[in-house]
mmCIF file of C-alpha atoms in Angstrom:
data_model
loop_
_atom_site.group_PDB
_atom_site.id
_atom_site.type_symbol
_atom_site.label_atom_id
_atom_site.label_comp_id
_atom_site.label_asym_id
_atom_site.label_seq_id
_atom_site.Cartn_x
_atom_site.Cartn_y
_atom_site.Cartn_z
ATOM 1 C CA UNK A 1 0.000 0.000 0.000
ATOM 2 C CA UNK A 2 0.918 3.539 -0.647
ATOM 3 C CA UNK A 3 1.808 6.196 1.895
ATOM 4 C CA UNK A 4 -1.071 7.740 3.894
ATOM 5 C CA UNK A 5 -2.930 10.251 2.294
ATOM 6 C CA UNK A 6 -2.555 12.424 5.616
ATOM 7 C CA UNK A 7 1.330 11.975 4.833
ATOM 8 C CA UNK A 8 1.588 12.466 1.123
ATOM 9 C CA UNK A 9 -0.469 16.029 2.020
ATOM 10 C CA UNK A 10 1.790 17.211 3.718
ATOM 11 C CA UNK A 11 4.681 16.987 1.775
ATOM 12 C CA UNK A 12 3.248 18.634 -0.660
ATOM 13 C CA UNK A 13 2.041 21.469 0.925
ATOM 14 C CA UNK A 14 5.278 23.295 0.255
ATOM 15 C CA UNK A 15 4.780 23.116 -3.509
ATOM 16 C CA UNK A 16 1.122 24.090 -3.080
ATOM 17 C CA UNK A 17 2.351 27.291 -0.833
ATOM 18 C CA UNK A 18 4.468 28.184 -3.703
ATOM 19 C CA UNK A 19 2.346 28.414 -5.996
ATOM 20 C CA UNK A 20 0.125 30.533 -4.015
ATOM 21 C CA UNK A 21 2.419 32.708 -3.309
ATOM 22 C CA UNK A 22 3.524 32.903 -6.621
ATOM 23 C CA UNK A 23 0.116 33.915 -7.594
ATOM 24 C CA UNK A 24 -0.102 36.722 -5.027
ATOM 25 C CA UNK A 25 3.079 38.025 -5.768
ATOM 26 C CA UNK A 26 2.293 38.122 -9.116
ATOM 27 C CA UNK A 27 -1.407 40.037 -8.321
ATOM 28 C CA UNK A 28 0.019 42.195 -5.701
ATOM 29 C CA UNK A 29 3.260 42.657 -6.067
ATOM 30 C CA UNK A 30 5.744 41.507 -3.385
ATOM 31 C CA UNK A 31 5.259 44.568 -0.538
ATOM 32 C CA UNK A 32 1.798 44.045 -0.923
ATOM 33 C CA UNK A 33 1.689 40.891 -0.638
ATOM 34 C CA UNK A 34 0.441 38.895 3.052
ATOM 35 C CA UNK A 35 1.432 35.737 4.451
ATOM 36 C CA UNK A 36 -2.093 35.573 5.594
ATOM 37 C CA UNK A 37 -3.598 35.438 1.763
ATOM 38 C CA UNK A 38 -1.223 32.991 0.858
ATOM 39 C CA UNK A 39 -2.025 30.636 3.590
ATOM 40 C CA UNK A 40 -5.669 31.036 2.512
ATOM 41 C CA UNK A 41 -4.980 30.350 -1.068
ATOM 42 C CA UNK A 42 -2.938 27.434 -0.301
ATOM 43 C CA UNK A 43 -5.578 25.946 2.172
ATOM 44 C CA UNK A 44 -3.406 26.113 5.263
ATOM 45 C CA UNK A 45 -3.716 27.914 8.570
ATOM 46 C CA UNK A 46 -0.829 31.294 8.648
ATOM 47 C CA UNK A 47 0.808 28.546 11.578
ATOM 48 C CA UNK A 48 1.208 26.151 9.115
ATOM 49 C CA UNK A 49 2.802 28.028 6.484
ATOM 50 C CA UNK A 50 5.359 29.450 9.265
ATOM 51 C CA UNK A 51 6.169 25.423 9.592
ATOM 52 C CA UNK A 52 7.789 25.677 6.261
ATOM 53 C CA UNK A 53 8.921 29.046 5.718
ATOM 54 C CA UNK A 54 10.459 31.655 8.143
ATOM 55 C CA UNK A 55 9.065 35.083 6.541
ATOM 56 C CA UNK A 56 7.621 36.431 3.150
ATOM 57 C CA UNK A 57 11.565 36.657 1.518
ATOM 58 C CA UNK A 58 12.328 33.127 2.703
ATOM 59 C CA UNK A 59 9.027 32.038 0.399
ATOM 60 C CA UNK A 60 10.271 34.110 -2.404
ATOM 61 C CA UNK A 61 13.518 32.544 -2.206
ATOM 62 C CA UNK A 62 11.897 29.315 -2.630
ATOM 63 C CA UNK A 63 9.387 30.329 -5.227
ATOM 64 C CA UNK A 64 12.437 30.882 -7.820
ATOM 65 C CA UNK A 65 14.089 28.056 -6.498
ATOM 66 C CA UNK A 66 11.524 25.648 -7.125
ATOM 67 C CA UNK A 67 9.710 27.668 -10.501
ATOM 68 C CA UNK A 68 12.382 29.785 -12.412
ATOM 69 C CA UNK A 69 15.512 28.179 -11.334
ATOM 70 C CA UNK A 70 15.337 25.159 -12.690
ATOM 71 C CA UNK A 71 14.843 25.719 -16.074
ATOM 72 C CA UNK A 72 18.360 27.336 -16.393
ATOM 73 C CA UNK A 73 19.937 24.495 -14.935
ATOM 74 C CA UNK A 74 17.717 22.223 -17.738
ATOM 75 C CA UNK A 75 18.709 23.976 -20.612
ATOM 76 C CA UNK A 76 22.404 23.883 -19.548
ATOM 77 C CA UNK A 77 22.453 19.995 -19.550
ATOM 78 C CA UNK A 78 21.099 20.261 -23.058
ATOM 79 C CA UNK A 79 23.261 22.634 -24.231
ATOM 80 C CA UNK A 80 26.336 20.975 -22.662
ATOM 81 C CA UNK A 81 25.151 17.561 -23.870
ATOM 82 C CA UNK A 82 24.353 18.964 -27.797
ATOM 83 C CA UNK A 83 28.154 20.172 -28.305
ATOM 84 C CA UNK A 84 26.793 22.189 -31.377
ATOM 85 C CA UNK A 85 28.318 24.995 -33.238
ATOM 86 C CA UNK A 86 27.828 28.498 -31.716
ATOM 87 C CA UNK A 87 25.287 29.682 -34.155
ATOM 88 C CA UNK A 88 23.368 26.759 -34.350
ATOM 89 C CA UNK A 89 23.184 27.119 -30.692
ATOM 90 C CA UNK A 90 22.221 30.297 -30.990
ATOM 91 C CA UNK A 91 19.522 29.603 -32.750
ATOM 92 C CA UNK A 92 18.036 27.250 -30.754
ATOM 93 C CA UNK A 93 18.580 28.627 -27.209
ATOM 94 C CA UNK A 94 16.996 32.593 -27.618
ATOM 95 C CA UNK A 95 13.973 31.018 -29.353
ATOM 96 C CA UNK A 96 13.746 28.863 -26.652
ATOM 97 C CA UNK A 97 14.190 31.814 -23.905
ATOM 98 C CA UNK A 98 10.981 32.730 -25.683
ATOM 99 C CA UNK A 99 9.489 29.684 -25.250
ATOM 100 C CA UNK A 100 10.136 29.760 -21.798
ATOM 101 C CA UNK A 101 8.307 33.480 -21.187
ATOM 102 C CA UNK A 102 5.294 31.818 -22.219
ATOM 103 C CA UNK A 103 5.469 28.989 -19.865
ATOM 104 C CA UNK A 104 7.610 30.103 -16.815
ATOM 105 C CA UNK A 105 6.899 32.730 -14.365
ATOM 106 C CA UNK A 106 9.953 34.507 -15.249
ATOM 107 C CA UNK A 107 8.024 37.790 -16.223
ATOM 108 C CA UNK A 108 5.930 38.705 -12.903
ATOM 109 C CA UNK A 109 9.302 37.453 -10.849
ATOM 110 C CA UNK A 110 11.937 39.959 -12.851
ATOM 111 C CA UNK A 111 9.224 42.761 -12.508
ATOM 112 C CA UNK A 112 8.587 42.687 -8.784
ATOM 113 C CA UNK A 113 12.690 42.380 -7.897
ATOM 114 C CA UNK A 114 12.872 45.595 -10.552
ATOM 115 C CA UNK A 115 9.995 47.068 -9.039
ATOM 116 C CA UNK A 116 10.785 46.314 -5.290
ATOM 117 C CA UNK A 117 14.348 45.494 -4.712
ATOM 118 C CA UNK A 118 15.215 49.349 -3.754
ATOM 119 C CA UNK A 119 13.245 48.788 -0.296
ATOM 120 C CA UNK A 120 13.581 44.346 -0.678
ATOM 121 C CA UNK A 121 17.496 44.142 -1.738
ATOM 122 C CA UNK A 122 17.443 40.234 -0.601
ATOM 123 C CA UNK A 123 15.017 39.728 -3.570
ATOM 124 C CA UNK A 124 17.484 41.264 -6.414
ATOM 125 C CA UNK A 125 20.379 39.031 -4.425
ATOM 126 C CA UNK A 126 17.794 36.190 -4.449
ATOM 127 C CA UNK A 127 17.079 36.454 -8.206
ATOM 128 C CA UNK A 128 20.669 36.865 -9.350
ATOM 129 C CA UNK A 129 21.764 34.274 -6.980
ATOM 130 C CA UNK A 130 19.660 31.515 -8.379
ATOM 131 C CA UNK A 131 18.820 32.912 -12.006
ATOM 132 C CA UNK A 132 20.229 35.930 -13.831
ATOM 133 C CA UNK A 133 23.977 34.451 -12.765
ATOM 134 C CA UNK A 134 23.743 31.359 -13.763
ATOM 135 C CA UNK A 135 22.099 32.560 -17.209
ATOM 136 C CA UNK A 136 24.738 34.665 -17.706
ATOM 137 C CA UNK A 137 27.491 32.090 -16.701
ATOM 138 C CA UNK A 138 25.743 29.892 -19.320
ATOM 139 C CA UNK A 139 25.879 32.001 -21.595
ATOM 140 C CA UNK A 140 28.874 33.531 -21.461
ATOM 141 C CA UNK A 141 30.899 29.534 -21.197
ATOM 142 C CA UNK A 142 29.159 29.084 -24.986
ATOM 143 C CA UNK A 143 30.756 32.534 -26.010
ATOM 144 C CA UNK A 144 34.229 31.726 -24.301
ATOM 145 C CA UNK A 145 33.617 27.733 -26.301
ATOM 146 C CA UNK A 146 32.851 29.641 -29.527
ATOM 147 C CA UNK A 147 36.039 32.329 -29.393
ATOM 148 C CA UNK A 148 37.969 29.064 -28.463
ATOM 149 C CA UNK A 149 37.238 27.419 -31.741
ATOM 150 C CA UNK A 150 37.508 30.360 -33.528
ATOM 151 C CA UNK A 151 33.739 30.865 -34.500
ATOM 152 C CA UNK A 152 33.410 34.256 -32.086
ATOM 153 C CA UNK A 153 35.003 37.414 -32.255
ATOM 154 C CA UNK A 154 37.236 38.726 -29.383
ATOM 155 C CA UNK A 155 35.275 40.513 -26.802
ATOM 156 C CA UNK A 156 34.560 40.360 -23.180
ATOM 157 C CA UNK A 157 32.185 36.937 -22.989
ATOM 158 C CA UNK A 158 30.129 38.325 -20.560
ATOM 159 C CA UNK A 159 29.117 41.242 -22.431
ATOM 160 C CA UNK A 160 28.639 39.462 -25.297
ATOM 161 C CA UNK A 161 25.812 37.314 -22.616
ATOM 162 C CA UNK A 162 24.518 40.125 -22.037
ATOM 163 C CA UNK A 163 23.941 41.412 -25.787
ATOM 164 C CA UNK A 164 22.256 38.120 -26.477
ATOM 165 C CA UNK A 165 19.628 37.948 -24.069
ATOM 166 C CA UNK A 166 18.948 41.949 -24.013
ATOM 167 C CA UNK A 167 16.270 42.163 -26.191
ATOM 168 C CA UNK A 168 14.403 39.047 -25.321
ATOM 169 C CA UNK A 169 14.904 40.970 -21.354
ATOM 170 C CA UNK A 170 13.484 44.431 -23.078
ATOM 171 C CA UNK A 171 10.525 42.516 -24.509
ATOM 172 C CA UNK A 172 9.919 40.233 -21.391
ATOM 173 C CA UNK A 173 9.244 43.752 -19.342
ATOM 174 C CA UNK A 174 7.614 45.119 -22.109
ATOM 175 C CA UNK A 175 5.262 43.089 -21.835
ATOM 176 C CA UNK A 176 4.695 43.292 -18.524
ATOM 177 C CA UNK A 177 4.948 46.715 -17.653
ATOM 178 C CA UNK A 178 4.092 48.846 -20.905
ATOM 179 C CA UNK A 179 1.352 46.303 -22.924
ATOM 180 C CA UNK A 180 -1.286 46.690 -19.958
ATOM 181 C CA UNK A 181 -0.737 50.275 -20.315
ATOM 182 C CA UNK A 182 -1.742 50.382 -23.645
ATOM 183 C CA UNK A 183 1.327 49.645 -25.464
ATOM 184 C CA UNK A 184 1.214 47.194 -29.041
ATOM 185 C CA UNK A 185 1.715 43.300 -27.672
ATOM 186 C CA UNK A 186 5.041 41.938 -28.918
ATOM 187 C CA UNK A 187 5.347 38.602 -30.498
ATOM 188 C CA UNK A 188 8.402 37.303 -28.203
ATOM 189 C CA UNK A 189 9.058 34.524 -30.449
ATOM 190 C CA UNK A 190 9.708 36.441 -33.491
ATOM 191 C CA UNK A 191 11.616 38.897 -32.046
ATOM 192 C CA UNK A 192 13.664 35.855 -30.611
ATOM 193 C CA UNK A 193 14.312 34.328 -34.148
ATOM 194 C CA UNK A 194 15.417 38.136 -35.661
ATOM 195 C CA UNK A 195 17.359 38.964 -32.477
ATOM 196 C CA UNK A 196 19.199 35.582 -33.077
ATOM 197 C CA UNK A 197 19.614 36.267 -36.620
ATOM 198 C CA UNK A 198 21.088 39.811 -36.091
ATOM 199 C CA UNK A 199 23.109 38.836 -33.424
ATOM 200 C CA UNK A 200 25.068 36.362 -34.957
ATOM 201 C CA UNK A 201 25.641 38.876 -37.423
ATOM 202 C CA UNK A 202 27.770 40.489 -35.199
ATOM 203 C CA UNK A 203 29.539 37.736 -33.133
ATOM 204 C CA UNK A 204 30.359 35.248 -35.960
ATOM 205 C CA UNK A 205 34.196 35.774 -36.988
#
């Protein structure tokens, strides 16, 4: 026989606070959002949650751990395990940064450590910690691979990171930010496929 059900509940109840915090955050922003709504939306008592988590930036932590974070560390093992040439890379991986928009939480998390980290620094230190520096590491290893086989121009790799993921960055926040203001939507998977087309433009030797 399986587990209790009693049992399996509660380890899950982490991953079901997550995710309601992740939807509060993502309503409310992260100031304005309470402990109490998220133990309400996750079907716990505020007691309960405190079980698990030790304060509101101790849940964020674990909401990019457990819904942003891992993706980067996914597309690294496929990268790594591909071995392709730089471009072809390229072209698969800012496509799939689109991709990943679409499917990922990565938009509502960026805006609210933009938007909040002047009075919440732990949540800029928390996002670069477990995303944004392991993207750019990521990237910037498949520049340093490409210069090393000749296929890159000289430059610093990790500016070169950043010029590759810019504009998919711009149009992540864009969307965000400036389309429920009124602002034209942007299709983030074409702009992908032209950014990666322009880009290489400029990096290929």
């Amino acid at each position: 026989m399986g587990q209790p059900r009693w049992q399996r509940r509660a380890e899950d109840r982490p991953r079901e606070i997550c995710a309601a915090a992740l939807a509060v955050f993502a309503e409310k922003g992260f100031a304005a959002a309470r402990l109490d709504e998220i133990a309400r939306r996750a079907g716990v008592s505020k007691g309960t949650l405190y079980l698990y988590f030790k304060d509101k930036e101790d849940l964020f932590r674990a909401v990019v751990r457990d819904t942003v974070a891992p993706n980067i560390a996914t597309i690294r093992q496929g990268v790594e395990a591909a071995d392709l040439p730089f471009a072809e890379v390229v072209r698969l991986l800012i496509p799939r940064a689109a991709e990943l928009v679409e499917t990922v939480p990565i938009g509502p998390m960026a805006k609210i450590v933009i938007g909040e980290s002047r009075n919440f620094p732990e949540l800029a230190k928390t996002y670069y910690d477990l995303v944004v520096s392991h993207a750019i590491a990521l990237l910037a290893g498949l520049v340093a691979k490409g210069q090393a086989r000749g296929e890159v121009r000289e430059g610093d790799p990790r500016l070169h990171a950043m010029s590759l993921f810019g504009p998919i960055l711009m149009g992540l926040l864009w969307r965000e930010t400036l389309e429920p203001a009124g602002g034209p939507p942007i299709d983030l998977h074409a702009l992908a496929r032209q950014h990666a087309e322009t880009v290489l433009e400029g990096l290929l030797v």
